[in-house]
Amino acid sequence: MENSYKNILEKFKKLLKKNELKFTKQREEILEAIYNSKSHISSEELYHSLQNPKIGIATVYRTLSLLESENFVTTFINSGVKQYELTKEHHDHIICNKCGKIEEFLNPEIEMLQEKIASSFGFKITDHSLQMFGICKECQKDNL
Amino acid sequence: MENSYKNILEKFKKLLKKNELKFTKQREEILEAIYNSKSHISSEELYHSLQNPKIGIATVYRTLSLLESENFVTTFINSGVKQYELTKEHHDHIICNKCGKIEEFLNPEIEMLQEKIASSFGFKITDHSLQMFGICKECQKDNL
DNA sequence: GTTCTCTTTGAAAATAGATGTCAATTTAAA
DNA sequence: TTTAAATTGACATCTATTTTCAAAGAGAAC
């Protein structure tokens, strides 16, 4: 199943049906905005990116909460700001402190080590969040 | 240099002098509260743990910001609540979603892998944050 | 110790992000 | 269509944090 907007939208409609919720233009437009952001977007950015200026901020938060609780979007915090992205394969983030660029990565060895550490503490892991902060290649050049 | 309160206090006084700031009983009491929390504490918990009830919440936030910007304390977010702890050797956290218990760990292999990943992206890493969430041994038993 | 200047503080107001309330509107099943 | 229940926008409220400002305090110079 590819990640075309059409497929995302279908999944979204199924999610609504499953929860006996209604499909509205507001909800669709919010979904579209997340999709169009391509990677990640904050609630505030999302709110301002909407075509229909009548959509209220409360509806944005309501829809984001719904999507998050249904694991349709995944969140992480950057500089104290919550970022939303469509849930896809698990991955972690590497963030440039200067230009704000965010790269995604997945390292199976780290994933495995985490499991090992968790079980050494007797924990059953449900989730984790790993972020690295630094200066990206381009911003290192700018410093010369 | 051991981490006795006396040593922490001396470091704190040096930090103030370096920044041409004054040593006040409020600042000392806030430092003491962080020290006494042993591990981590939120701004709200800290505020309520103060002996002197006249110390205002603004002073707490002002002092915490100062300590954080000087890297005297380190922070992480748990369930949306910012937690402060005295900066010591770097470590990561494993958090129980049920009882809230937080364990600390340090895994050199993960640290190394992170460096490797960062450099493969051309990043120069300044910092990172890794948190694992799950259910601890005790809470797993409670579920039976 | 006293003076004096500059910093710090507490209280209250202000701000930002997020959530709750409710009447009016909209959805979608019948 | 009709209709009942869900959703929405506007606005109030809440919580965490920051700003403002007059009064109090710190500490360097005397």
Coordinates of C-alpha atoms (C1' of nucleotides) in Angstrom, one line a residue:
Chain A
M1 CA 0.0 0.0 0.0
E2 CA 1.7 3.1 -1.2
N3 CA 1.4 6.4 0.7
S4 CA -0.5 8.4 -1.9
Y5 CA -2.9 11.0 -0.6
K6 CA -5.8 8.8 -1.9
N7 CA -4.7 5.9 0.2
I8 CA -4.1 8.0 3.3
L9 CA -7.6 9.5 2.8
E10 CA -9.1 6.0 2.6
K11 CA -7.4 4.9 5.7
F12 CA -8.7 8.0 7.4
K13 CA -12.2 7.3 6.4
K14 CA -12.0 3.8 7.7
L15 CA -10.7 5.1 11.0
L16 CA -13.6 7.5 11.3
K17 CA -16.1 4.8 10.5
K18 CA -14.5 2.4 13.0
N19 CA -15.0 5.0 15.7
E20 CA -18.5 6.0 14.5
L21 CA -17.3 9.5 13.6
K22 CA -18.3 11.6 10.7
F23 CA -16.3 12.6 7.7
T24 CA -16.3 16.4 7.5
K25 CA -14.5 18.9 5.2
Q26 CA -12.7 20.3 8.2
R27 CA -11.3 16.9 9.1
E28 CA -10.3 16.3 5.5
E29 CA -8.6 19.6 5.2
I30 CA -6.6 19.1 8.3
L31 CA -5.5 15.6 7.1
E32 CA -4.5 17.2 3.8
A33 CA -2.4 19.8 5.5
I34 CA -0.5 17.2 7.4
Y35 CA 0.0 15.2 4.2
N36 CA 1.2 18.3 2.3
S37 CA 3.7 19.2 5.0
K38 CA 5.5 16.0 3.8
S39 CA 7.4 15.5 7.0
H40 CA 6.3 17.2 10.2
I41 CA 4.2 20.2 11.2
S42 CA 3.2 21.9 14.5
S43 CA -0.4 22.6 15.4
E44 CA 0.2 26.3 14.9
E45 CA 1.7 25.9 11.5
L46 CA -1.0 23.5 10.5
Y47 CA -3.7 26.0 11.6
H48 CA -2.2 28.8 9.6
S49 CA -1.7 26.6 6.5
L50 CA -5.4 25.9 6.2
Q51 CA -7.2 27.1 3.0
N52 CA -10.5 27.6 4.8
P53 CA -9.9 30.4 7.3
K54 CA -13.1 29.6 9.2
I55 CA -11.7 26.4 10.6
G56 CA -11.1 27.0 14.3
I57 CA -8.0 26.2 16.3
A58 CA -10.1 24.0 18.5
T59 CA -11.1 21.8 15.6
V60 CA -7.4 21.5 14.7
Y61 CA -6.5 20.3 18.2
R62 CA -9.5 18.0 18.3
T63 CA -8.6 16.4 15.0
L64 CA -4.9 16.1 15.9
S65 CA -5.8 14.5 19.3
L66 CA -8.0 12.0 17.5
L67 CA -5.3 11.2 14.9
E68 CA -2.7 10.8 17.7
S69 CA -4.8 8.6 19.9
E70 CA -5.5 6.4 16.9
N71 CA -1.8 6.3 16.1
F72 CA -2.6 7.8 12.7
V73 CA 0.0 10.5 13.4
T74 CA 3.1 10.3 15.6
T75 CA 4.5 13.1 17.6
F76 CA 7.8 14.3 18.9
I77 CA 8.9 17.5 20.6
N78 CA 11.4 19.9 19.1
S79 CA 12.5 23.0 21.0
G80 CA 9.4 22.6 23.2
V81 CA 7.1 22.5 20.2
K82 CA 5.1 19.4 19.5
Q83 CA 5.5 18.1 15.9
Y84 CA 3.0 15.9 14.1
E85 CA 3.8 13.5 11.3
L86 CA 1.9 10.7 9.5
T87 CA 2.7 7.4 11.2
K88 CA 5.0 5.3 9.1
E89 CA 7.7 2.8 9.8
H90 CA 9.3 3.7 13.1
H91 CA 12.3 6.0 12.9
D92 CA 14.3 8.5 15.0
H93 CA 15.3 12.1 14.4
I94 CA 18.5 14.1 14.0
I95 CA 18.0 17.8 14.4
C96 CA 20.1 20.7 13.4
N97 CA 20.2 23.3 16.2
K98 CA 21.0 26.0 13.7
C99 CA 18.7 25.8 10.7
G100 CA 16.2 23.4 12.3
K101 CA 16.5 20.8 9.6
I102 CA 15.3 17.4 10.7
E103 CA 16.6 14.1 9.2
E104 CA 15.1 10.7 9.8
F105 CA 17.1 7.5 10.5
L106 CA 16.6 4.0 11.6
N107 CA 19.4 1.9 13.1
P108 CA 18.5 -1.7 13.8
E109 CA 21.5 -2.2 16.1
I110 CA 20.3 0.6 18.3
E111 CA 16.8 -0.8 18.3
M112 CA 18.1 -4.2 19.4
L113 CA 20.3 -2.7 22.1
Q114 CA 17.3 -0.9 23.5
E115 CA 15.4 -4.1 23.8
K116 CA 18.4 -5.7 25.6
I117 CA 18.7 -2.8 28.0
A118 CA 15.0 -2.7 28.7
S119 CA 14.9 -6.4 29.5
S120 CA 17.9 -6.1 31.8
F121 CA 15.8 -3.7 33.8
G122 CA 12.8 -6.1 33.6
F123 CA 10.9 -3.5 31.5
K124 CA 8.5 -4.4 28.7
I125 CA 9.1 -1.6 26.2
T126 CA 6.1 -0.1 24.4
D127 CA 7.8 2.8 22.8
H128 CA 10.8 5.0 22.7
S129 CA 12.0 8.4 21.5
L130 CA 15.5 9.1 20.4
Q131 CA 16.6 12.5 19.2
M132 CA 20.1 13.7 18.4
F133 CA 20.9 17.4 18.3
G134 CA 23.8 19.0 16.5
I135 CA 25.0 21.1 13.6
C136 CA 24.3 19.9 10.1
K137 CA 26.9 19.8 7.3
E138 CA 25.7 23.0 5.7
C139 CA 25.6 25.0 8.9
Q140 CA 29.1 23.9 9.8
K141 CA 30.3 25.5 6.6
D142 CA 28.5 28.7 7.3
N143 CA 30.6 29.1 10.5
L144 CA 33.9 29.5 8.7
Chain B
M1 CA 35.2 16.2 43.0
E2 CA 32.3 14.4 44.8
N3 CA 28.8 15.6 44.6
S4 CA 28.2 16.7 48.2
Y5 CA 25.9 19.6 48.6
K6 CA 28.8 21.7 49.7
N7 CA 30.6 21.1 46.4
I8 CA 27.4 21.8 44.4
L9 CA 26.9 25.0 46.3
E10 CA 30.5 26.1 45.6
K11 CA 30.1 25.4 41.9
F12 CA 26.8 27.4 42.0
K13 CA 28.5 30.4 43.7
K14 CA 31.2 30.3 41.0
L15 CA 28.6 30.2 38.3
L16 CA 26.9 33.3 39.8
K17 CA 30.2 35.2 40.1
K18 CA 31.1 34.3 36.6
N19 CA 27.8 35.8 35.4
E20 CA 28.0 38.8 37.8
L21 CA 24.9 37.7 39.5
K22 CA 24.2 37.8 43.2
F23 CA 24.0 35.0 45.7
T24 CA 20.5 35.2 47.4
K25 CA 18.8 33.0 49.9
Q26 CA 16.1 32.3 47.3
R27 CA 18.6 31.0 44.8
E28 CA 20.2 28.9 47.4
E29 CA 17.0 27.4 48.6
I30 CA 16.0 26.5 45.0
L31 CA 19.4 24.8 44.5
E32 CA 19.0 22.9 47.7
A33 CA 15.5 21.7 46.7
I34 CA 16.9 20.3 43.4
Y35 CA 19.7 18.7 45.3
N36 CA 17.4 17.2 47.8
S37 CA 15.1 15.7 45.2
K38 CA 18.1 13.4 44.5
S39 CA 17.0 12.6 41.0
H40 CA 14.5 14.8 39.1
I41 CA 11.9 17.3 39.9
S42 CA 9.4 19.5 38.1
S43 CA 9.0 23.2 38.5
E44 CA 5.7 22.8 40.3
E45 CA 7.0 20.1 42.7
L46 CA 10.1 22.2 43.4
Y47 CA 7.9 25.3 44.1
H48 CA 5.8 23.4 46.6
S49 CA 8.8 21.8 48.3
L50 CA 10.3 25.1 49.3
Q51 CA 10.7 25.9 53.0
N52 CA 10.2 29.6 52.6
P53 CA 6.6 30.0 51.4
K54 CA 7.3 33.6 50.3
I55 CA 9.5 32.6 47.4
G56 CA 7.5 33.3 44.2
I57 CA 7.0 30.9 41.3
A58 CA 8.6 33.5 39.0
T59 CA 11.8 33.2 41.0
V60 CA 11.7 29.5 40.7
Y61 CA 11.3 29.7 36.9
R62 CA 14.0 32.4 36.7
T63 CA 16.4 30.3 38.6
L64 CA 15.7 27.1 36.7
S65 CA 16.2 29.0 33.4
L66 CA 19.5 30.3 34.6
L67 CA 20.7 26.9 35.8
E68 CA 19.5 25.3 32.5
S69 CA 21.2 27.8 30.3
E70 CA 24.4 27.4 32.2
N71 CA 24.1 23.6 31.9
F72 CA 24.0 23.3 35.7
V73 CA 20.8 21.3 35.4
T74 CA 19.7 19.1 32.6
T75 CA 16.1 18.6 31.6
F76 CA 13.9 16.1 30.0
I77 CA 10.1 15.8 29.3
N78 CA 8.0 13.1 31.0
S79 CA 4.3 13.0 30.1
G80 CA 4.5 16.6 29.0
V81 CA 6.1 17.8 32.2
K82 CA 9.6 19.2 32.2
Q83 CA 11.8 17.5 34.7
Y84 CA 15.0 19.1 36.0
E85 CA 18.0 17.3 37.4
L86 CA 21.6 18.3 38.4
T87 CA 23.8 17.8 35.4
K88 CA 26.1 14.8 36.0
E89 CA 27.6 12.1 33.7
H90 CA 25.4 11.8 30.6
H91 CA 22.7 9.1 30.8
D92 CA 19.4 8.2 29.3
H93 CA 16.0 7.3 30.9
I94 CA 13.7 4.3 30.9
I95 CA 10.2 5.3 32.2
C96 CA 7.3 3.2 33.4
N97 CA 4.1 4.3 31.9
K98 CA 2.1 2.9 34.8
C99 CA 3.8 3.9 38.0
G100 CA 5.9 6.7 36.6
K101 CA 9.2 5.2 37.9
I102 CA 12.3 6.4 36.0
E103 CA 15.5 4.4 35.8
E104 CA 18.7 5.8 34.4
F105 CA 21.1 3.9 32.2
L106 CA 24.1 4.5 30.0
N107 CA 25.0 2.2 27.2
P108 CA 28.4 2.9 25.5
E109 CA 27.5 0.9 22.4
I110 CA 24.4 3.1 21.8
E111 CA 26.5 6.2 22.4
M112 CA 29.0 5.0 19.8
L113 CA 26.4 4.1 17.3
Q114 CA 24.9 7.5 17.6
E115 CA 28.2 9.2 16.8
K116 CA 28.5 6.9 13.8
I117 CA 25.0 7.7 12.5
A118 CA 25.5 11.4 13.0
S119 CA 28.7 11.5 11.1
S120 CA 27.1 9.5 8.3
F121 CA 24.7 12.5 7.9
G122 CA 27.6 15.0 8.2
F123 CA 26.2 16.2 11.6
K124 CA 28.4 17.3 14.5
I125 CA 26.4 16.1 17.5
T126 CA 26.2 18.4 20.6
D127 CA 23.6 16.5 22.5
H128 CA 21.0 13.8 22.4
S129 CA 18.0 12.5 24.3
L130 CA 16.9 8.9 24.5
Q131 CA 13.9 7.8 26.4
M132 CA 12.3 4.4 26.5
F133 CA 8.7 3.9 27.7
G134 CA 7.2 0.7 28.9
I135 CA 6.0 -1.2 31.9
C136 CA 8.3 -2.0 34.8
K137 CA 8.7 -5.4 36.4
E138 CA 6.5 -4.6 39.4
C139 CA 3.7 -3.2 37.3
Q140 CA 3.8 -6.2 35.0
K141 CA 3.0 -8.4 38.1
D142 CA 0.1 -6.1 39.1
N143 CA -1.6 -6.9 35.9
L144 CA -2.1 -10.6 36.6
Chain C
dG1 C1' 29.4 49.6 59.6
dT2 C1' 27.3 53.0 56.1
dT3 C1' 26.3 54.4 51.7
dC4 C1' 25.0 53.8 47.1
dT5 C1' 24.1 51.5 42.9
dC6 C1' 22.5 47.9 40.6
dT7 C1' 20.3 43.4 40.9
dT8 C1' 16.7 40.6 42.5
dT9 C1' 12.4 39.6 44.2
dG10 C1' 7.2 39.0 44.9
dA11 C1' 2.8 40.0 43.3
dA12 C1' 0.0 40.5 39.7
dA13 C1' -0.8 41.0 34.9
dA14 C1' 0.2 39.1 30.5
dT15 C1' 1.0 35.5 27.2
dA16 C1' 0.9 31.0 24.7
dG17 C1' -0.6 26.6 24.0
dA18 C1' -4.3 23.7 24.7
dT19 C1' -9.0 22.3 26.2
dG20 C1' -14.0 22.9 27.6
dT21 C1' -18.7 24.9 26.7
dC22 C1' -22.6 25.5 24.1
dA23 C1' -25.8 27.1 20.5
dA24 C1' -26.0 26.6 15.6
dT25 C1' -24.8 23.8 11.8
dT26 C1' -23.9 19.5 9.4
dT27 C1' -23.6 14.6 8.5
dA28 C1' -25.5 10.4 7.2
dA29 C1' -28.8 6.7 8.3
dA30 C1' -33.6 5.8 7.8
Chain D
dT1 C1' -36.5 14.6 2.8
dT2 C1' -36.5 14.0 7.8
dT3 C1' -34.2 13.6 12.0
dA4 C1' -31.1 12.5 15.7
dA5 C1' -26.7 12.6 17.0
dA6 C1' -22.1 14.4 16.1
dT7 C1' -19.4 18.4 14.9
dT8 C1' -18.1 23.0 14.6
dG9 C1' -16.7 27.9 15.6
dA10 C1' -16.4 31.4 18.8
dC11 C1' -15.2 32.3 23.1
dA12 C1' -14.3 31.2 27.8
dT13 C1' -11.2 28.9 30.6
dC14 C1' -7.1 26.5 32.2
dT15 C1' -2.2 25.6 32.9
dA16 C1' 2.5 26.6 32.4
dT17 C1' 5.5 30.2 31.9
dT18 C1' 7.1 35.0 31.3
dT19 C1' 6.9 40.0 31.8
dT20 C1' 6.4 44.2 34.5
dC21 C1' 7.4 47.1 38.1
dA22 C1' 7.9 49.0 42.7
dA23 C1' 10.1 47.6 46.8
dA24 C1' 13.7 45.1 49.1
dG25 C1' 18.3 43.2 49.1
dA26 C1' 23.3 42.4 47.8
dG27 C1' 27.8 43.6 47.9
dA28 C1' 31.6 46.9 46.3
dA29 C1' 33.5 51.2 47.7
dC30 C1' 34.2 54.0 51.3

